[in-house]
Coordinates of C-alpha atoms in Angstrom, one line a residue:
Chain A
M1 CA 119.6 63.3 89.3
N2 CA 120.2 65.7 91.0
Q3 CA 118.3 65.9 94.3
P4 CA 120.6 68.9 95.6
R5 CA 120.1 71.2 92.7
L6 CA 115.5 70.2 93.0
N7 CA 116.0 71.3 96.3
Q8 CA 117.2 75.2 95.7
Q9 CA 115.1 75.3 93.3
I10 CA 112.5 74.7 95.6
S11 CA 113.4 76.7 98.7
F12 CA 113.7 79.2 95.8
I13 CA 110.0 79.0 95.5
I14 CA 108.8 78.7 98.2
E15 CA 110.4 82.2 99.3
I16 CA 109.2 83.6 96.2
D17 CA 105.3 83.2 97.2
K18 CA 106.7 86.8 100.5
L19 CA 105.7 88.9 96.5
K20 CA 102.7 88.3 97.6
D21 CA 102.6 89.9 100.4
I22 CA 104.4 93.0 99.1
F23 CA 102.3 95.4 98.5
R24 CA 102.6 98.6 96.1
Q25 CA 100.8 102.1 96.0
T26 CA 98.4 101.1 93.4
F27 CA 95.0 100.4 93.9
L28 CA 93.5 97.8 92.7
M29 CA 90.9 98.9 89.2
N30 CA 88.0 98.1 91.2
G31 CA 89.6 100.3 93.8
K32 CA 89.4 97.6 97.0
R33 CA 93.2 97.3 98.0
K34 CA 95.8 97.7 97.2
E35 CA 98.1 96.2 94.6
N36 CA 100.6 93.7 96.1
D37 CA 103.6 92.9 93.7
A38 CA 103.0 89.6 92.4
E39 CA 99.4 90.9 90.7
H40 CA 101.3 93.2 89.4
S41 CA 104.2 91.2 87.9
W42 CA 101.7 89.0 86.1
H43 CA 99.5 91.2 85.4
I44 CA 103.0 93.5 83.1
A45 CA 103.8 91.0 81.6
L46 CA 100.7 88.9 79.4
M47 CA 100.5 92.6 78.7
A48 CA 103.9 92.1 77.7
V49 CA 102.5 89.4 75.4
L50 CA 99.2 91.4 74.2
L51 CA 101.5 94.6 73.6
S52 CA 104.5 93.3 72.4
E53 CA 103.6 95.0 68.7
Y54 CA 103.8 97.9 69.7
A55 CA 108.3 97.4 70.5
T56 CA 110.3 100.6 68.8
E57 CA 112.4 97.8 68.5
K58 CA 110.4 95.0 66.4
K59 CA 112.8 92.0 66.5
L60 CA 113.2 92.0 70.7
C61 CA 113.2 87.8 72.4
I62 CA 109.3 89.4 73.9
F63 CA 109.8 85.5 76.2
R64 CA 112.9 87.2 77.7
T65 CA 111.3 90.7 78.2
V66 CA 108.1 87.9 79.6
E67 CA 111.3 86.4 82.5
M68 CA 112.3 90.0 82.5
L69 CA 108.4 90.9 84.5
L70 CA 108.0 88.2 85.8
I71 CA 111.4 88.7 88.4
H72 CA 111.5 92.6 88.3
D73 CA 110.2 92.9 91.6
L74 CA 111.6 90.1 93.5
V75 CA 114.6 91.8 95.2
E76 CA 111.3 94.2 97.2
I77 CA 110.8 90.7 99.0
D78 CA 113.5 92.3 101.2
A79 CA 114.2 95.9 100.3
G80 CA 110.6 96.2 99.1
D81 CA 108.4 98.6 97.3
T82 CA 109.4 102.3 97.2
Y83 CA 106.9 104.6 95.6
V84 CA 108.1 106.2 92.8
Y85 CA 107.1 109.4 93.5
D86 CA 108.8 109.4 97.3
E87 CA 112.2 110.6 96.6
D88 CA 112.8 110.1 100.2
Q89 CA 112.9 106.7 100.1
I90 CA 114.4 106.7 96.2
K91 CA 117.8 108.2 97.8
D92 CA 118.9 104.5 98.5
K93 CA 117.0 101.9 96.6
R94 CA 119.9 101.5 94.6
E95 CA 120.9 99.8 97.9
R96 CA 118.8 98.1 99.1
E97 CA 117.3 96.6 96.2
M98 CA 121.6 95.0 95.5
C99 CA 122.0 93.4 99.1
A100 CA 118.2 91.6 98.3
A101 CA 119.9 90.5 94.9
E102 CA 122.2 89.1 95.6
R103 CA 120.3 87.4 98.9
I104 CA 117.0 86.8 96.6
F105 CA 118.7 85.2 93.3
N106 CA 121.1 83.3 95.0
L107 CA 118.8 80.7 97.1
L108 CA 119.0 79.2 93.3
P109 CA 121.6 77.0 91.7
E110 CA 124.6 79.5 90.2
D111 CA 123.5 79.0 86.9
Q112 CA 119.9 80.2 87.7
A113 CA 121.1 82.7 90.4
K114 CA 123.5 84.4 87.6
A115 CA 121.2 84.3 84.6
F116 CA 118.6 86.0 87.2
R117 CA 120.5 88.6 88.3
D118 CA 122.0 89.4 84.9
L119 CA 118.3 89.6 84.3
W120 CA 117.3 92.4 86.7
E121 CA 120.8 94.0 86.0
E122 CA 119.5 94.3 82.6
Y123 CA 116.2 95.6 83.5
E124 CA 117.9 98.4 86.0
E125 CA 120.4 99.2 83.6
Q126 CA 117.7 99.9 80.9
K127 CA 120.1 99.6 77.3
T128 CA 119.0 96.6 75.8
P129 CA 115.0 96.8 73.7
E130 CA 113.6 94.2 75.7
S131 CA 114.4 96.4 78.8
K132 CA 112.7 99.7 78.1
F133 CA 109.8 97.7 76.6
A134 CA 109.8 95.9 80.2
L135 CA 110.6 99.2 81.3
S136 CA 107.6 100.4 79.4
L137 CA 104.5 98.1 80.3
D138 CA 105.7 98.7 84.6
V139 CA 105.2 102.2 84.4
L140 CA 102.4 102.4 82.0
Q141 CA 99.5 100.1 83.9
P142 CA 100.1 101.7 87.4
L143 CA 98.8 105.0 84.6
L144 CA 95.8 102.5 84.4
H145 CA 95.2 102.0 87.8
N146 CA 95.0 105.0 88.6
Y147 CA 92.4 106.4 85.2
K148 CA 90.2 103.9 86.2
T149 CA 90.3 104.4 90.1
K150 CA 89.4 107.8 88.7
G151 CA 93.7 109.3 90.8
K152 CA 93.0 107.6 94.6
A153 CA 96.9 106.3 94.6
W154 CA 97.7 110.0 93.1
K155 CA 94.8 111.7 95.5
Q156 CA 96.4 109.2 98.2
H157 CA 100.3 111.2 98.2
K158 CA 98.9 114.7 96.0
V159 CA 101.0 114.0 93.5
T160 CA 101.0 116.4 89.9
S161 CA 100.3 115.3 86.6
K162 CA 104.3 117.3 86.2
L163 CA 104.9 114.3 87.8
V164 CA 103.1 111.4 86.8
M165 CA 104.5 113.2 83.0
E166 CA 107.5 112.6 84.0
R167 CA 107.1 109.0 85.5
A168 CA 105.0 108.7 82.0
N169 CA 108.3 110.3 80.1
Q170 CA 109.7 106.9 80.9
I171 CA 107.4 105.0 78.2
K172 CA 108.5 106.9 75.5
E173 CA 111.6 104.7 74.9
G174 CA 110.7 101.6 74.8
S175 CA 106.6 101.9 72.6
S176 CA 106.3 105.4 71.2
I177 CA 102.7 104.3 70.7
L178 CA 102.0 103.3 74.4
W179 CA 103.3 106.8 75.2
G180 CA 100.5 108.6 72.9
H181 CA 98.6 106.6 74.9
A182 CA 99.5 107.4 78.1
K183 CA 99.4 111.4 77.3
K184 CA 95.7 110.9 76.3
I185 CA 94.9 109.4 79.3
I186 CA 96.8 112.0 82.3
S187 CA 95.2 114.9 80.3
D188 CA 91.3 113.2 80.0
A189 CA 93.0 111.9 84.4
V190 CA 93.5 116.2 84.8
K191 CA 90.0 116.8 82.3
K192 CA 87.7 115.5 84.4
G193 CA 90.2 116.4 88.5
Y194 CA 91.3 112.8 89.5
L195 CA 95.0 114.2 88.5
R196 CA 96.1 118.1 90.1
K197 CA 98.1 120.2 87.6
Chain B
M1 CA 98.6 103.5 64.7
N2 CA 95.4 101.7 64.9
Q3 CA 93.4 103.3 67.6
P4 CA 90.0 101.4 67.5
R5 CA 92.9 97.5 67.9
L6 CA 95.0 99.5 70.8
N7 CA 91.3 100.5 72.2
Q8 CA 89.8 97.0 72.2
Q9 CA 93.2 95.3 74.0
I10 CA 93.1 97.5 76.9
S11 CA 90.0 96.8 78.0
F12 CA 91.3 93.5 77.9
I13 CA 94.1 94.7 80.4
I14 CA 91.5 96.2 82.4
E15 CA 88.7 93.6 82.4
I16 CA 91.4 91.1 83.0
D17 CA 92.6 92.9 87.0
K18 CA 89.6 90.7 88.4
L19 CA 91.6 88.0 88.1
K20 CA 93.3 89.1 91.2
D21 CA 89.2 88.5 93.0
I22 CA 89.1 84.9 92.2
F23 CA 90.1 83.1 94.9
R24 CA 91.5 80.0 95.5
Q25 CA 90.8 77.3 98.2
T26 CA 95.1 77.8 98.9
F27 CA 96.7 79.5 101.7
L28 CA 99.7 81.9 100.8
M29 CA 102.8 80.3 102.5
N30 CA 102.6 82.1 106.0
G31 CA 98.4 80.6 105.6
K32 CA 97.2 83.6 106.2
R33 CA 94.7 84.7 103.5
K34 CA 94.3 82.2 100.8
E35 CA 95.5 82.8 96.8
N36 CA 94.6 85.1 93.8
D37 CA 94.5 83.7 90.2
A38 CA 97.1 86.2 88.8
E39 CA 99.0 85.4 92.3
H40 CA 98.9 82.0 92.0
S41 CA 99.5 81.7 87.6
W42 CA 102.7 84.6 88.6
H43 CA 104.2 82.1 90.8
I44 CA 103.8 78.4 88.0
A45 CA 104.9 80.8 84.7
L46 CA 108.6 81.8 86.9
M47 CA 108.0 78.3 87.4
A48 CA 107.6 77.5 84.2
V49 CA 111.2 79.2 83.0
L50 CA 112.8 78.0 86.2
L51 CA 112.4 74.7 85.9
S52 CA 112.3 73.4 82.3
E53 CA 115.3 71.0 82.4
Y54 CA 112.5 68.2 84.3
A55 CA 110.1 68.3 82.1
T56 CA 109.1 65.0 80.3
E57 CA 109.4 66.4 76.4
K58 CA 112.3 68.9 75.7
K59 CA 111.8 69.9 73.2
L60 CA 108.5 72.0 73.4
C61 CA 108.6 76.1 73.6
I62 CA 109.2 77.5 77.3
F63 CA 107.1 80.2 76.0
R64 CA 104.5 78.9 74.3
T65 CA 104.0 76.9 78.6
V66 CA 104.3 80.7 80.0
E67 CA 102.1 82.8 78.1
M68 CA 99.6 79.1 78.5
L69 CA 99.6 79.3 82.6
L70 CA 99.7 83.7 82.2
I71 CA 96.3 82.8 80.4
H72 CA 95.2 79.8 82.1
D73 CA 93.0 80.9 84.7
L74 CA 91.5 83.5 83.1
V75 CA 88.7 81.9 82.2
E76 CA 87.2 82.1 85.1
I77 CA 87.1 85.5 86.3
D78 CA 83.0 84.6 85.1
A79 CA 83.5 80.9 85.9
G80 CA 85.2 81.7 89.7
D81 CA 87.4 78.9 90.9
T82 CA 86.5 75.5 90.8
Y83 CA 88.0 72.8 93.8
V84 CA 89.6 70.9 92.3
Y85 CA 87.5 68.2 95.1
D86 CA 84.3 69.1 95.0
E87 CA 82.6 66.3 92.4
D88 CA 79.4 69.0 92.7
Q89 CA 80.8 71.7 91.3
I90 CA 83.5 69.4 88.8
K91 CA 80.8 68.6 86.7
D92 CA 79.5 71.8 84.6
K93 CA 82.9 73.9 84.6
R94 CA 83.6 72.9 81.3
E95 CA 80.5 74.4 80.7
R96 CA 80.9 77.4 82.4
E97 CA 84.5 77.6 80.9
M98 CA 83.7 77.4 77.8
C99 CA 80.9 80.2 78.3
A100 CA 83.9 82.6 80.1
A101 CA 86.1 82.1 76.9
E102 CA 83.9 83.3 74.9
R103 CA 83.2 86.4 76.4
I104 CA 86.6 87.4 78.2
F105 CA 88.9 86.9 75.1
N106 CA 86.2 87.8 72.4
L107 CA 86.8 91.6 74.2
L108 CA 90.2 91.2 72.0
P109 CA 90.7 91.2 68.4
E110 CA 90.2 88.6 66.4
D111 CA 93.9 87.8 66.2
Q112 CA 94.4 88.0 69.2
A113 CA 91.3 86.2 70.1
K114 CA 91.9 83.2 68.8
A115 CA 95.7 83.1 69.9
F116 CA 94.5 82.7 73.4
R117 CA 91.1 81.2 72.6
D118 CA 93.2 78.2 71.4
L119 CA 96.2 78.3 74.0
W120 CA 93.5 78.4 76.7
E121 CA 92.0 74.8 74.3
E122 CA 95.5 73.4 73.9
Y123 CA 95.4 74.0 77.6
E124 CA 92.1 71.9 78.3
E125 CA 93.0 69.3 76.5
Q126 CA 96.5 68.1 77.8
K127 CA 98.0 66.6 74.1
T128 CA 100.7 68.9 73.7
P129 CA 103.8 69.0 75.7
E130 CA 103.5 72.2 76.1
S131 CA 100.2 71.2 77.7
K132 CA 101.4 68.7 79.5
F133 CA 104.7 70.9 81.7
A134 CA 102.0 73.2 82.5
L135 CA 99.5 70.5 83.9
S136 CA 102.3 69.2 86.0
L137 CA 103.2 73.6 87.3
D138 CA 100.1 74.0 88.1
V139 CA 99.4 70.7 90.1
L140 CA 102.6 70.6 91.6
Q141 CA 102.6 74.7 92.9
P142 CA 99.8 73.9 95.2
L143 CA 100.9 70.4 96.4
L144 CA 103.6 73.1 98.2
H145 CA 101.9 76.0 98.9
N146 CA 99.4 72.9 101.7
Y147 CA 103.0 71.6 103.0
K148 CA 104.0 74.7 104.3
T149 CA 100.9 75.6 105.1
K150 CA 100.6 72.0 107.6
G151 CA 97.6 71.0 104.9
K152 CA 95.8 74.4 106.1
A153 CA 93.4 74.0 103.0
W154 CA 93.6 70.4 102.9
K155 CA 92.1 69.9 106.2
Q156 CA 89.4 72.6 105.2
H157 CA 88.6 70.3 103.4
K158 CA 88.7 67.5 104.4
V159 CA 90.4 65.9 101.7
T160 CA 91.8 62.6 102.0
S161 CA 95.7 61.1 100.7
K162 CA 94.0 58.5 98.6
L163 CA 92.5 62.1 96.2
V164 CA 95.5 63.4 96.8
M165 CA 97.9 61.3 95.0
E166 CA 95.5 61.0 92.2
R167 CA 95.7 64.4 91.7
A168 CA 98.8 65.1 91.8
N169 CA 99.1 61.4 89.2
Q170 CA 98.2 64.4 86.8
I171 CA 101.8 65.9 87.1
K172 CA 103.5 62.0 85.9
E173 CA 103.3 62.6 82.2
G174 CA 104.5 65.9 82.4
S175 CA 107.1 65.1 84.5
S176 CA 108.4 62.2 86.2
I177 CA 111.3 64.1 88.3
L178 CA 108.4 65.6 89.7
W179 CA 106.0 63.8 90.0
G180 CA 108.7 62.2 92.3
H181 CA 109.2 64.8 93.9
A182 CA 105.7 65.3 94.8
K183 CA 104.5 61.8 95.6
K184 CA 107.8 62.6 98.4
I185 CA 105.8 65.7 99.2
I186 CA 102.6 63.3 99.7
S187 CA 104.4 60.4 102.0
D188 CA 105.4 62.8 104.2
A189 CA 102.5 65.1 104.4
V190 CA 101.2 62.4 106.0
K191 CA 103.2 61.3 108.2
K192 CA 103.8 64.8 110.1
G193 CA 99.9 64.8 110.4
Y194 CA 98.8 67.4 107.4
L195 CA 97.3 64.9 105.3
R196 CA 95.0 61.9 107.0
K197 CA 95.6 58.9 105.4

């Protein structure tokens, strides 16, 4: 066996433990604390398995979608979580994340570094059925969390329904059915006062 | 579309958020706090993708292994985390987890409840290549965490190297290479005083 190769893989596995300490703006559904990127990635990877029947493109590879979701936030170990409604942070997000990808994926043996980097770029580019469906889930999940916590994160950041709808609109391409469900959640959230007009 | 079906799936997705609040005995690699089941599941699902080349059985389906790892701890939402070195807790573990599986998986539409239940049973039975490799990763990961935290959880629970070796022995069937690596970690941990003889 190739011990240096295994050592590189183990170093990567150790490095990515840091994802458990990158906290998002979203609260757990019990509202007690914010969610971290590792938990979030687990949740949406499982959602991909569970909701695959609703993907627009019926021939997509669900395993590739799951792999993508498992690694999609790794760059945040260096780049931090960028709140989707924070215009200032969004500006240099791409640059910060590119540097992070360069460092983190290159901890792996060359073939795996390339495979993970390609997977991450595919997600960012949003051109394939897998990446589009992955994004649908990445956007739907925090909607559910916000709804269950009566809009806790929305209220903290004074987010309006217009902004939430713009973001949720990204669900549409990957899954029109989940997009329909998201719209219902948002309109109900406004009705219940979880989200301001 | 079938709205009751989607509603059942969404209820399940909401229910399993509780896995983020089920804490294990293992500490994060920075030693700051204990790890929860959702983070742990994410970590080993990604390890399955990364380390698949070391599986004993070359023809195993890695996607099935990943799916198994994503759901393997869901029963702990009701049954709680059973510390692997706690003999009292181990006694009724199976019974507690069977009841949990009954309730939790049955939140899903019938076909998916059966699929997830089968996947969980397959993991528990340890007869297929996928379940054996999944167990290898489930056992290897906390070893890495204990090593990186200088045996923090081992010391808290006064665990000996004999017990850790017995547990680590379960890595062997799924992957002799990872088993070799685990043995090195354990012997080094004893040498460094992280783990008592």
